[in-house]
Structures are given as structure tokens and as C-alpha cells.
Amino acid sequence: MPISSSSASANDQVAYNEGLLTQIFLHLPAKSLIRCKCVSKQWHFIITSPHFTRLRTPRFNPARGLFLHCSSFMINPFHQFVPFTLENPISAPVHKLSFIDDPSRIRILQSCNGLLLCCSFRVPEPNKNYYVYNPTTQQFVTLLRPGGERQITKVVFGMELAFDPWKSPHYKVICTRRSELDPDHHQIEIYSSETKKWRVSGPPFPARYDIGFAYTGVYWNSAIYWACGATSLRFNVEQEKLEKFSMPCINNEESRVAYYGESCGYLHLVQVYSRQKLTFYNIYEMKTDGTEWLLKYQVNVEDVVDAFPHMIRHYLEPTDWHYFAMAVLLVVRGEKEEDAFMVLHIPRMVIRYNLRDYTFYKLCEFGNTSTQDDNYGFEEEDEDYEVPVTLVSLELDRSSAFQYIESLYSL
């Protein structure tokens, strides 16, 4: 049947009405919108515009799953995707990081508001490549090396991604490297996606030896946070100002930091409070002005230990920090405060622990065992040689989990 002129006119009104198209696009899932971008320049412009991103995405978009970095010294790295819900779980946005043919393979360094900062896997710094990747759209950018080729031999301590689409349509990458002016000092260099150039920021500065610039940087509220010890560092990206900030009641004899990270606009820190109560977690939340930590939750995960006793390292003393083989991978906030939960890792599995009602369930289970035989280095002729024990180990730690946040941001 031929299309009438009135039908064609109605179709044209829809096809070229930007306001009407925007309302239609707002109701489509991400995969459909990615396909729609290829229909026409107009559709591509609407879907990729910052205005549409703000309409479609709330101020802070809750994470819907996580990527787990799984590797060993014997195999190539791979990333397993784990959805946060068992009912109607979302499918993996990508099955492997093969967006570029990097001969060393690729690992994730950081997740920031829908973008992933990635790098070459186990490659010395002069030859390491860095990438910014959007797993939703599968677009990526290969970053220039800090300072260009003339600084290719400089020692890089860490790279952090700073991206807030509600404040700016551009992202920045913060590089902390050794200063060429003073080898005992550090230097910050900033890459901007707007200028596509690196530039040095501020003078060289001294830093504590135990600040983990490589894997501990967290972007929150316009600043990069490196948490370590009683006093830690943060770098305000907008003001380009480096300053110290306090940690909550850190005492190396009585408490330790089990995790810290950002979720849905909140900065969290998890503290194991006492060597006598290793199943007790204090979960702190930073005030929005960044001045102090507030105690948000107190959780006893003893029920997890009761349900999965294989995590107990019986060969250690119960007061040893490592008596329980358990790691906090994430603290996740949802659209509502009561949706908050922790992601815990114990041998062979990852668990979701809800902070509202203290219920928990397995999100995924690993096929291979996480135990291995070891004889602590004793030789058979040693006088104190004992029968080897089975060591209980973990496949992951808090630097191995990265939130997946849906984003249509175009690189």
C-alpha cells in the first residue's frame, strides 16, 4: 500500500522535530540509542549532546555491575563482568577488552562515571600505553604519553581519571610522576581531553613512601583522593591544589582501612576497628565539603563467616589481621539510600551484603580453587619441619573491582 502524503508529512514532523525526538530517545535503552546514532547526523547530534546526557542520566548514575580483574603471573589478564542483581541481570557490556590490538593485553586501572582508564598489562613504564574507554559505546582514546616523547623515560607513579559529565563535557587524566628537577620529589602533570595536551601543574612536592599512587586514586567531588595513614593527600583538579586531609581514627595497632572509594556521589571508607573484632566494619562517609568523615554504618559480618567457614585461616592466630580471607571490593550506593550494599570477596566467590537488612547472597563463584599447598619454606631435614598446611588465599583485592556505570558519553 502506498504511503499517503499525510502519513509522509507526519513522519517528517517526527523525523525533524528535535524536541519530539529527544522525548522518544529518552525512553530507549542504551544499546538502541547507540544504533540510533548511526541513522543521521541530526540523531547523532541529539544523542551525544551534553543536554541529552543530563536529561537521560540522573546527577549520579548508580552502578549496575562490576568488572573483576582476574590474572596471575602465568596467564593473560581477563575481566569478568558481574551484575549486581540476580533477578533480571544486565548482560555484559563487553566480554573482553579487545578494543585495540595491544600485544601486552589490557587491564583496567580505574572506573570514573562511566569511563574506564586502562593500560598495557605488565609492561615497563617507558612502553606502557594508556587508554580511556567507554564500555557502553565501546569507544576509546589512546592517550599521549606525559610530556611527549622527550619524557618517555620518566618514572610514572600513578594515573587517575577525573570525569564529571554534569560539570564538564571533558575529562582529565592526572599523572603523578618523578620530578626531573628533584628525583626525591613528585610532579603532577594533567592531560585534558579538550586541548589533547599534557601540561605540568604546580611545583614538585615530597610524598610519603607508602602512598599508593598506582592503584589507590579515587575521584570524588572535583578532587583525586589518595588515602594512606592518619593524614593523606588529595588534589583538587579544578583549583589544581594539593592538600592533606584527615582519616577517621586511624591507629595501626587497633584499626586498618579495609576499603575506600566513591559510589553515586558519595566517598566511603571502611575500617576494621579492632584486632579483637575482625568481623566488625565501620563504614564512614565523607561530608560533601570534604572536611570530615561521618560514621554511616556499623556492620558485623560474622554471619558470613558462619555461612562460609572455609574463609577462616586456622593456621593463624584469631587476632591476626589476616585470620579471615575476606576483602571488601566495593561499597555501592543505589538510587535510594536503603539500597546500599557491600561487595565482599572470599575464597572462590563474590558476595553482595545488603547494609539495610544485613542479608547476603552470592553474586558469582569461581571455578578454580583458591587454596594451595605450601610448606612455609621448611626443608625436610629441618628440625622444626611440620606437615604442610593448606593456605587460604584470595583471587582479588580492592584494586581488582571496577564499577560499571552506563554512559553514552562520546569519546
Short mmCIF file of C-alpha atoms in Angstrom, two decimals:
data_model
loop_
_atom_site.label_atom_id
_atom_site.label_comp_id
_atom_site.label_asym_id
_atom_site.label_seq_id
_atom_site.Cartn_x
_atom_site.Cartn_y
_atom_site.Cartn_z
CA MET A 1 0.00 0.00 0.00
CA PRO A 2 1.48 3.39 -0.98
CA ILE A 3 2.21 5.85 1.80
CA SER A 4 -0.21 8.78 1.77
CA SER A 5 1.07 12.32 1.69
CA SER A 6 -0.44 12.97 5.13
CA SER A 7 1.45 9.95 6.61
CA ALA A 8 4.69 11.09 5.00
CA SER A 9 4.15 14.56 6.38
CA ALA A 10 3.57 13.15 9.88
CA ASN A 11 6.74 11.06 9.60
CA ASP A 12 8.71 14.11 8.53
CA GLN A 13 7.37 16.04 11.51
CA VAL A 14 8.67 13.35 13.83
CA ALA A 15 11.98 12.87 11.99
CA TYR A 16 12.91 16.55 12.12
CA ASN A 17 11.30 17.64 15.37
CA GLU A 18 14.24 17.78 17.78
CA GLY A 19 12.08 18.14 20.89
CA LEU A 20 9.89 15.17 19.96
CA LEU A 21 12.89 13.03 19.02
CA THR A 22 14.53 13.85 22.34
CA GLN A 23 11.45 12.64 24.24
CA ILE A 24 11.40 9.40 22.23
CA PHE A 25 15.14 8.80 22.72
CA LEU A 26 14.82 9.30 26.48
CA HIS A 27 12.75 6.11 26.67
CA LEU A 28 15.14 3.91 24.69
CA PRO A 29 17.76 1.61 26.24
CA ALA A 30 21.45 2.35 25.72
CA LYS A 31 22.01 -0.30 23.04
CA SER A 32 19.14 1.08 20.93
CA LEU A 33 20.47 4.62 21.29
CA ILE A 34 23.90 3.53 20.12
CA ARG A 35 22.31 2.15 16.93
CA CYS A 36 20.16 5.27 16.51
CA LYS A 37 23.29 7.45 16.44
CA CYS A 38 24.14 5.91 13.06
CA VAL A 39 20.80 6.88 11.42
CA SER A 40 21.60 10.52 10.68
CA LYS A 41 23.78 13.43 11.70
CA GLN A 42 20.82 15.02 13.46
CA TRP A 43 20.11 11.91 15.56
CA HIS A 44 23.80 11.58 16.38
CA PHE A 45 23.94 15.23 17.45
CA ILE A 46 20.90 14.89 19.74
CA ILE A 47 22.01 11.66 21.41
CA THR A 48 25.61 12.78 22.00
CA SER A 49 24.78 16.30 23.19
CA PRO A 50 25.52 17.20 26.84
CA HIS A 51 21.91 18.40 27.14
CA PHE A 52 20.55 14.95 26.26
CA THR A 53 23.04 13.28 28.61
CA ARG A 54 21.82 15.42 31.50
CA LEU A 55 18.17 14.70 30.70
CA ARG A 56 18.69 10.97 30.45
CA THR A 57 21.16 10.47 33.27
CA PRO A 58 20.49 11.48 36.89
CA ARG A 59 23.10 13.57 38.68
CA PHE A 60 24.79 10.38 39.82
CA ASN A 61 24.09 7.26 37.85
CA PRO A 62 24.07 4.12 40.04
CA ALA A 63 26.45 1.33 39.09
CA ARG A 64 24.77 -1.74 37.61
CA GLY A 65 27.62 -4.23 37.86
CA LEU A 66 31.35 -4.54 38.15
CA PHE A 67 34.36 -5.70 36.21
CA LEU A 68 36.69 -8.03 38.10
CA HIS A 69 40.33 -8.06 37.05
CA CYS A 70 41.45 -11.69 37.16
CA SER A 71 45.05 -12.58 36.39
CA SER A 72 48.14 -14.40 37.51
CA PHE A 73 51.79 -14.32 36.53
CA MET A 74 51.16 -17.40 34.38
CA ILE A 75 48.19 -16.26 32.30
CA ASN A 76 46.98 -13.24 30.38
CA PRO A 77 44.62 -10.87 32.20
CA PHE A 78 40.90 -11.06 31.70
CA HIS A 79 37.98 -9.15 33.19
CA GLN A 80 34.86 -10.92 34.36
CA PHE A 81 31.61 -8.93 34.40
CA VAL A 82 29.34 -9.44 37.41
CA PRO A 83 25.85 -7.83 37.52
CA PHE A 84 24.72 -6.58 40.92
CA THR A 85 21.32 -8.31 40.82
CA LEU A 86 20.36 -11.92 40.22
CA GLU A 87 16.83 -11.02 39.12
CA ASN A 88 16.84 -9.78 35.51
CA PRO A 89 20.61 -9.19 35.48
CA ILE A 90 22.01 -7.00 32.76
CA SER A 91 24.22 -8.62 30.16
CA ALA A 92 27.91 -7.84 29.98
CA PRO A 93 28.53 -4.57 28.08
CA VAL A 94 31.75 -6.13 26.74
CA HIS A 95 33.10 -9.66 27.05
CA LYS A 96 36.78 -8.76 26.84
CA LEU A 97 38.94 -5.67 26.46
CA SER A 98 39.87 -6.07 22.83
CA PHE A 99 39.10 -2.57 21.61
CA ILE A 100 42.70 -2.24 20.39
CA ASP A 101 45.37 -4.73 19.43
CA ASP A 102 47.72 -4.17 22.35
CA PRO A 103 50.27 -7.03 22.28
CA SER A 104 50.58 -6.89 26.06
CA ARG A 105 46.83 -7.11 26.61
CA ILE A 106 44.92 -4.54 28.64
CA ARG A 107 43.92 -4.10 32.27
CA ILE A 108 41.61 -1.60 33.95
CA LEU A 109 43.13 0.92 36.35
CA GLN A 110 40.08 2.97 37.35
CA SER A 111 36.37 3.46 36.78
CA CYS A 112 35.02 7.01 36.81
CA ASN A 113 31.38 7.93 35.99
CA GLY A 114 31.06 5.51 33.11
CA LEU A 115 34.58 5.74 31.68
CA LEU A 116 37.44 3.32 32.29
CA LEU A 117 41.11 4.25 32.48
CA CYS A 118 43.07 1.30 31.08
CA CYS A 119 46.72 0.49 30.41
CA SER A 120 49.01 -2.14 28.95
CA PHE A 121 49.36 -5.17 31.19
CA ARG A 122 52.70 -5.76 32.97
CA VAL A 123 54.75 -3.55 30.69
CA PRO A 124 57.62 -1.35 31.95
CA GLU A 125 56.59 2.29 32.07
CA PRO A 126 58.54 3.55 29.01
CA ASN A 127 56.49 1.20 26.81
CA LYS A 128 53.16 1.30 28.64
CA ASN A 129 50.14 2.62 26.74
CA TYR A 130 47.16 4.29 28.43
CA TYR A 131 43.58 4.37 27.17
CA VAL A 132 40.27 5.95 28.10
CA TYR A 133 37.45 3.57 27.19
CA ASN A 134 33.66 3.74 27.34
CA PRO A 135 32.36 0.14 27.68
CA THR A 136 28.78 1.20 26.88
CA THR A 137 29.57 2.74 23.50
CA GLN A 138 32.85 0.77 23.06
CA GLN A 139 34.67 3.92 22.01
CA PHE A 140 38.23 4.58 23.16
CA VAL A 141 41.05 7.10 23.01
CA THR A 142 44.77 6.33 23.20
CA LEU A 143 46.47 8.93 25.39
CA LEU A 144 49.69 10.68 24.55
CA ARG A 145 52.49 9.96 27.00
CA PRO A 146 53.05 12.64 29.67
CA GLY A 147 55.40 15.32 28.41
CA GLY A 148 55.66 13.75 24.96
CA GLU A 149 58.49 11.56 23.72
CA ARG A 150 61.15 13.68 25.43
CA GLN A 151 59.91 12.44 28.83
CA ILE A 152 59.33 8.83 27.85
CA THR A 153 61.84 7.58 30.42
CA LYS A 154 60.29 9.46 33.36
CA VAL A 155 59.07 7.29 36.22
CA VAL A 156 55.27 7.35 36.45
CA PHE A 157 53.87 6.51 39.90
CA GLY A 158 50.18 6.62 39.01
CA MET A 159 47.47 7.81 36.62
CA GLU A 160 43.95 8.84 37.66
CA LEU A 161 40.89 9.75 35.63
CA ALA A 162 38.77 12.79 36.57
CA PHE A 163 35.40 12.97 34.82
CA ASP A 164 32.09 14.51 35.85
CA PRO A 165 29.74 14.96 32.86
CA TRP A 166 27.49 17.24 34.90
CA LYS A 167 30.30 19.73 35.45
CA SER A 168 32.12 19.48 32.13
CA PRO A 169 31.85 17.55 28.87
CA HIS A 170 35.62 16.99 29.05
CA TYR A 171 37.69 14.63 31.17
CA LYS A 172 41.18 14.98 32.61
CA VAL A 173 43.88 12.47 33.45
CA ILE A 174 46.14 13.20 36.42
CA CYS A 175 49.65 11.77 36.20
CA THR A 176 51.88 11.61 39.29
CA ARG A 177 55.48 11.07 38.26
CA ARG A 178 59.03 11.62 39.46
CA SER A 179 60.22 15.20 39.17
CA GLU A 180 63.05 15.83 36.73
CA LEU A 181 64.12 18.78 38.93
CA ASP A 182 64.40 16.77 42.14
CA PRO A 183 64.43 12.94 41.99
CA ASP A 184 63.25 12.78 45.61
CA HIS A 185 60.07 14.71 44.78
CA HIS A 186 56.91 14.05 42.79
CA GLN A 187 55.40 16.11 40.00
CA ILE A 188 51.78 16.33 38.79
CA GLU A 189 51.01 16.57 35.10
CA ILE A 190 47.50 16.96 33.66
CA TYR A 191 46.05 15.78 30.35
CA SER A 192 42.87 17.49 29.10
CA SER A 193 40.55 15.92 26.52
CA GLU A 194 39.64 19.46 25.49
CA THR A 195 43.18 20.51 24.49
CA LYS A 196 44.50 16.95 23.94
CA LYS A 197 47.75 18.03 25.58
CA TRP A 198 49.69 17.42 28.79
CA ARG A 199 50.95 20.24 30.99
CA VAL A 200 52.83 20.40 34.29
CA SER A 201 50.79 21.56 37.29
CA GLY A 202 52.36 23.18 40.32
CA PRO A 203 55.84 22.73 41.81
CA PRO A 204 57.44 19.37 42.75
CA PHE A 205 56.34 18.04 46.14
CA PRO A 206 57.51 15.42 48.66
CA ALA A 207 55.23 12.45 49.34
CA ARG A 208 55.14 9.60 51.83
CA TYR A 209 56.72 6.40 50.55
CA ASP A 210 53.58 4.38 51.37
CA ILE A 211 51.06 6.41 49.36
CA GLY A 212 49.92 4.07 46.60
CA PHE A 213 49.63 6.38 43.62
CA ALA A 214 49.39 3.41 41.25
CA TYR A 215 46.05 1.93 42.32
CA THR A 216 44.56 3.98 45.17
CA GLY A 217 43.47 7.22 43.49
CA VAL A 218 39.73 7.95 43.76
CA TYR A 219 37.98 10.86 42.02
CA TRP A 220 35.25 12.48 44.11
CA ASN A 221 33.81 15.98 44.32
CA SER A 222 36.32 17.54 41.89
CA ALA A 223 39.38 16.04 43.58
CA ILE A 224 41.61 12.97 43.45
CA TYR A 225 41.97 11.29 46.87
CA TRP A 226 44.92 9.12 47.86
CA ALA A 227 44.19 7.59 51.26
CA CYS A 228 47.08 6.40 53.41
CA GLY A 229 47.72 6.56 57.14
CA ALA A 230 46.40 9.17 59.53
CA THR A 231 46.95 12.00 57.03
CA SER A 232 46.50 11.55 53.29
CA LEU A 233 46.64 13.62 50.11
CA ARG A 234 44.06 14.99 47.72
CA PHE A 235 44.46 17.03 44.56
CA ASN A 236 41.72 19.50 43.67
CA VAL A 237 41.52 19.16 39.89
CA GLU A 238 39.66 22.43 39.31
CA GLN A 239 41.89 24.58 41.54
CA GLU A 240 45.00 22.44 40.86
CA LYS A 241 45.74 22.49 44.57
CA LEU A 242 47.41 19.70 46.53
CA GLU A 243 46.47 19.41 50.21
CA LYS A 244 46.28 17.00 53.14
CA PHE A 245 43.09 15.59 54.59
CA SER A 246 42.47 13.60 57.75
CA MET A 247 41.41 9.98 58.04
CA PRO A 248 38.99 8.74 60.73
CA CYS A 249 40.71 7.49 63.88
CA ILE A 250 43.48 5.57 62.13
CA ASN A 251 45.60 3.59 64.58
CA ASN A 252 47.88 0.97 63.06
CA GLU A 253 47.69 -1.09 66.23
CA GLU A 254 43.90 -1.06 66.59
CA SER A 255 42.38 -0.34 63.18
CA ARG A 256 43.05 -0.56 59.48
CA VAL A 257 41.46 0.70 56.29
CA ALA A 258 39.78 -2.19 54.50
CA TYR A 259 38.44 -0.11 51.59
CA TYR A 260 37.75 3.37 50.35
CA GLY A 261 36.07 4.52 47.16
CA GLU A 262 33.31 6.53 45.50
CA SER A 263 29.78 5.47 44.64
CA CYS A 264 26.86 7.52 43.34
CA GLY A 265 28.34 10.80 44.56
CA TYR A 266 29.49 9.56 47.99
CA LEU A 267 33.01 8.86 49.24
CA HIS A 268 33.19 5.88 51.59
CA LEU A 269 35.85 4.41 53.82
CA VAL A 270 35.61 1.01 55.52
CA GLN A 271 37.61 0.44 58.67
CA VAL A 272 38.32 -2.75 60.57
CA TYR A 273 38.02 -1.32 64.04
CA SER A 274 39.73 -3.77 66.35
CA ARG A 275 42.04 -6.75 66.18
CA GLN A 276 39.71 -8.44 68.65
CA LYS A 277 36.64 -7.92 66.40
CA LEU A 278 37.79 -8.61 62.86
CA THR A 279 34.22 -9.16 61.65
CA PHE A 280 33.18 -5.62 62.65
CA TYR A 281 33.29 -2.93 59.96
CA ASN A 282 32.83 0.78 60.46
CA ILE A 283 31.69 2.45 57.22
CA TYR A 284 32.38 6.17 57.05
CA GLU A 285 31.07 8.75 54.60
CA MET A 286 32.86 12.00 53.78
CA LYS A 287 30.90 15.23 54.22
CA THR A 288 30.14 16.96 50.93
CA ASP A 289 32.53 19.79 51.77
CA GLY A 290 35.38 17.29 52.32
CA THR A 291 36.09 18.45 55.88
CA GLU A 292 35.35 15.33 57.95
CA TRP A 293 34.23 11.71 57.96
CA LEU A 294 30.85 10.71 59.40
CA LEU A 295 30.15 7.21 60.69
CA LYS A 296 27.36 5.91 58.42
CA TYR A 297 27.07 2.19 59.14
CA GLN A 298 28.37 -0.32 61.67
CA VAL A 299 28.28 -3.86 60.36
CA ASN A 300 29.12 -7.24 61.85
CA VAL A 301 29.69 -9.79 59.06
CA GLU A 302 30.05 -12.71 61.44
CA ASP A 303 27.07 -14.36 59.76
CA VAL A 304 29.09 -14.51 56.53
CA VAL A 305 31.88 -16.33 58.35
CA ASP A 306 29.35 -18.76 59.81
CA ALA A 307 27.91 -19.45 56.36
CA PHE A 308 31.31 -19.85 54.66
CA PRO A 309 33.78 -21.17 57.25
CA HIS A 310 36.31 -22.07 54.55
CA MET A 311 37.46 -18.43 54.71
CA ILE A 312 39.00 -18.98 58.16
CA ARG A 313 42.78 -19.34 58.15
CA HIS A 314 43.06 -21.75 61.06
CA TYR A 315 46.85 -21.77 60.82
CA LEU A 316 46.90 -18.12 62.01
CA GLU A 317 46.07 -16.67 65.40
CA PRO A 318 42.47 -15.36 65.69
CA THR A 319 43.88 -11.90 66.41
CA ASP A 320 45.95 -11.84 63.23
CA TRP A 321 44.76 -9.25 60.70
CA HIS A 322 44.66 -11.95 58.02
CA TYR A 323 42.76 -14.56 60.04
CA PHE A 324 39.73 -14.19 57.74
CA ALA A 325 40.31 -14.48 53.99
CA MET A 326 37.89 -11.70 53.13
CA ALA A 327 38.22 -8.44 51.22
CA VAL A 328 35.86 -5.51 50.74
CA LEU A 329 35.78 -4.84 46.99
CA LEU A 330 33.16 -2.08 46.85
CA VAL A 331 30.65 -0.06 48.83
CA VAL A 332 27.79 0.69 46.44
CA ARG A 333 25.02 3.27 46.82
CA GLY A 334 21.83 2.88 44.79
CA GLU A 335 19.12 5.30 43.73
CA LYS A 336 17.84 5.17 47.33
CA GLU A 337 19.94 5.16 50.48
CA GLU A 338 18.38 1.90 51.64
CA ASP A 339 19.74 0.19 48.52
CA ALA A 340 23.33 0.47 49.78
CA PHE A 341 25.42 -2.70 49.92
CA MET A 342 28.96 -4.01 50.16
CA VAL A 343 30.62 -6.34 47.69
CA LEU A 344 32.75 -8.86 49.58
CA HIS A 345 35.24 -11.35 48.22
CA ILE A 346 36.00 -14.61 50.00
CA PRO A 347 37.80 -17.63 48.51
CA ARG A 348 36.07 -18.82 45.34
CA MET A 349 33.20 -16.34 45.37
CA VAL A 350 31.91 -12.75 45.44
CA ILE A 351 29.08 -11.81 47.80
CA ARG A 352 26.57 -8.97 47.97
CA TYR A 353 25.97 -7.88 51.58
CA ASN A 354 23.00 -5.52 51.99
CA LEU A 355 23.56 -2.75 54.54
CA ARG A 356 19.88 -2.21 55.27
CA ASP A 357 18.79 -5.68 56.43
CA TYR A 358 22.19 -7.49 56.65
CA THR A 359 21.14 -10.18 54.19
CA PHE A 360 23.66 -11.55 51.71
CA TYR A 361 23.93 -13.82 48.70
CA LYS A 362 26.48 -14.97 46.15
CA LEU A 363 26.88 -12.84 43.02
CA CYS A 364 29.32 -15.22 41.33
CA GLU A 365 31.53 -18.19 42.03
CA PHE A 366 34.92 -19.02 40.57
CA GLY A 367 35.66 -22.39 39.07
CA ASN A 368 39.22 -22.82 40.28
CA THR A 369 40.24 -23.34 43.83
CA SER A 370 41.80 -20.58 45.86
CA THR A 371 43.84 -22.82 48.13
CA GLN A 372 47.34 -24.05 47.58
CA ASP A 373 49.80 -26.20 49.45
CA ASP A 374 52.84 -24.54 50.91
CA ASN A 375 55.40 -25.64 53.45
CA TYR A 376 56.47 -22.15 54.60
CA GLY A 377 59.96 -22.77 53.18
CA PHE A 378 60.90 -25.55 55.61
CA GLU A 379 63.16 -28.25 54.22
CA GLU A 380 62.51 -31.86 55.16
CA GLU A 381 65.74 -32.08 57.09
CA ASP A 382 64.77 -29.05 59.16
CA GLU A 383 64.34 -29.89 62.79
CA ASP A 384 61.12 -27.84 63.03
CA TYR A 385 59.60 -29.16 59.83
CA GLU A 386 55.86 -29.73 60.10
CA VAL A 387 53.27 -31.28 57.82
CA PRO A 388 52.40 -28.69 55.14
CA VAL A 389 49.19 -26.80 55.73
CA THR A 390 46.69 -25.62 53.15
CA LEU A 391 46.94 -21.88 52.67
CA VAL A 392 43.72 -19.99 52.03
CA SER A 393 44.23 -17.19 49.53
CA LEU A 394 42.13 -14.66 47.64
CA GLU A 395 41.95 -14.16 43.90
CA LEU A 396 41.04 -10.46 44.15
CA ASP A 397 41.60 -7.36 46.24
CA ARG A 398 40.08 -3.88 46.30
CA SER A 399 42.22 -2.81 43.33
CA SER A 400 40.65 -5.58 41.22
CA ALA A 401 36.99 -4.38 41.17
CA PHE A 402 35.65 -1.60 38.95
CA GLN A 403 32.09 -0.29 38.81
CA TYR A 404 30.19 -0.40 35.54
CA ILE A 405 28.12 2.75 35.06
CA GLU A 406 26.10 3.12 31.87
CA SER A 407 27.15 6.20 29.88
CA LEU A 408 26.54 7.45 26.35
CA TYR A 409 29.44 9.90 26.56
CA SER A 410 31.22 10.10 23.20
CA LEU A 411 34.99 9.96 23.18
#
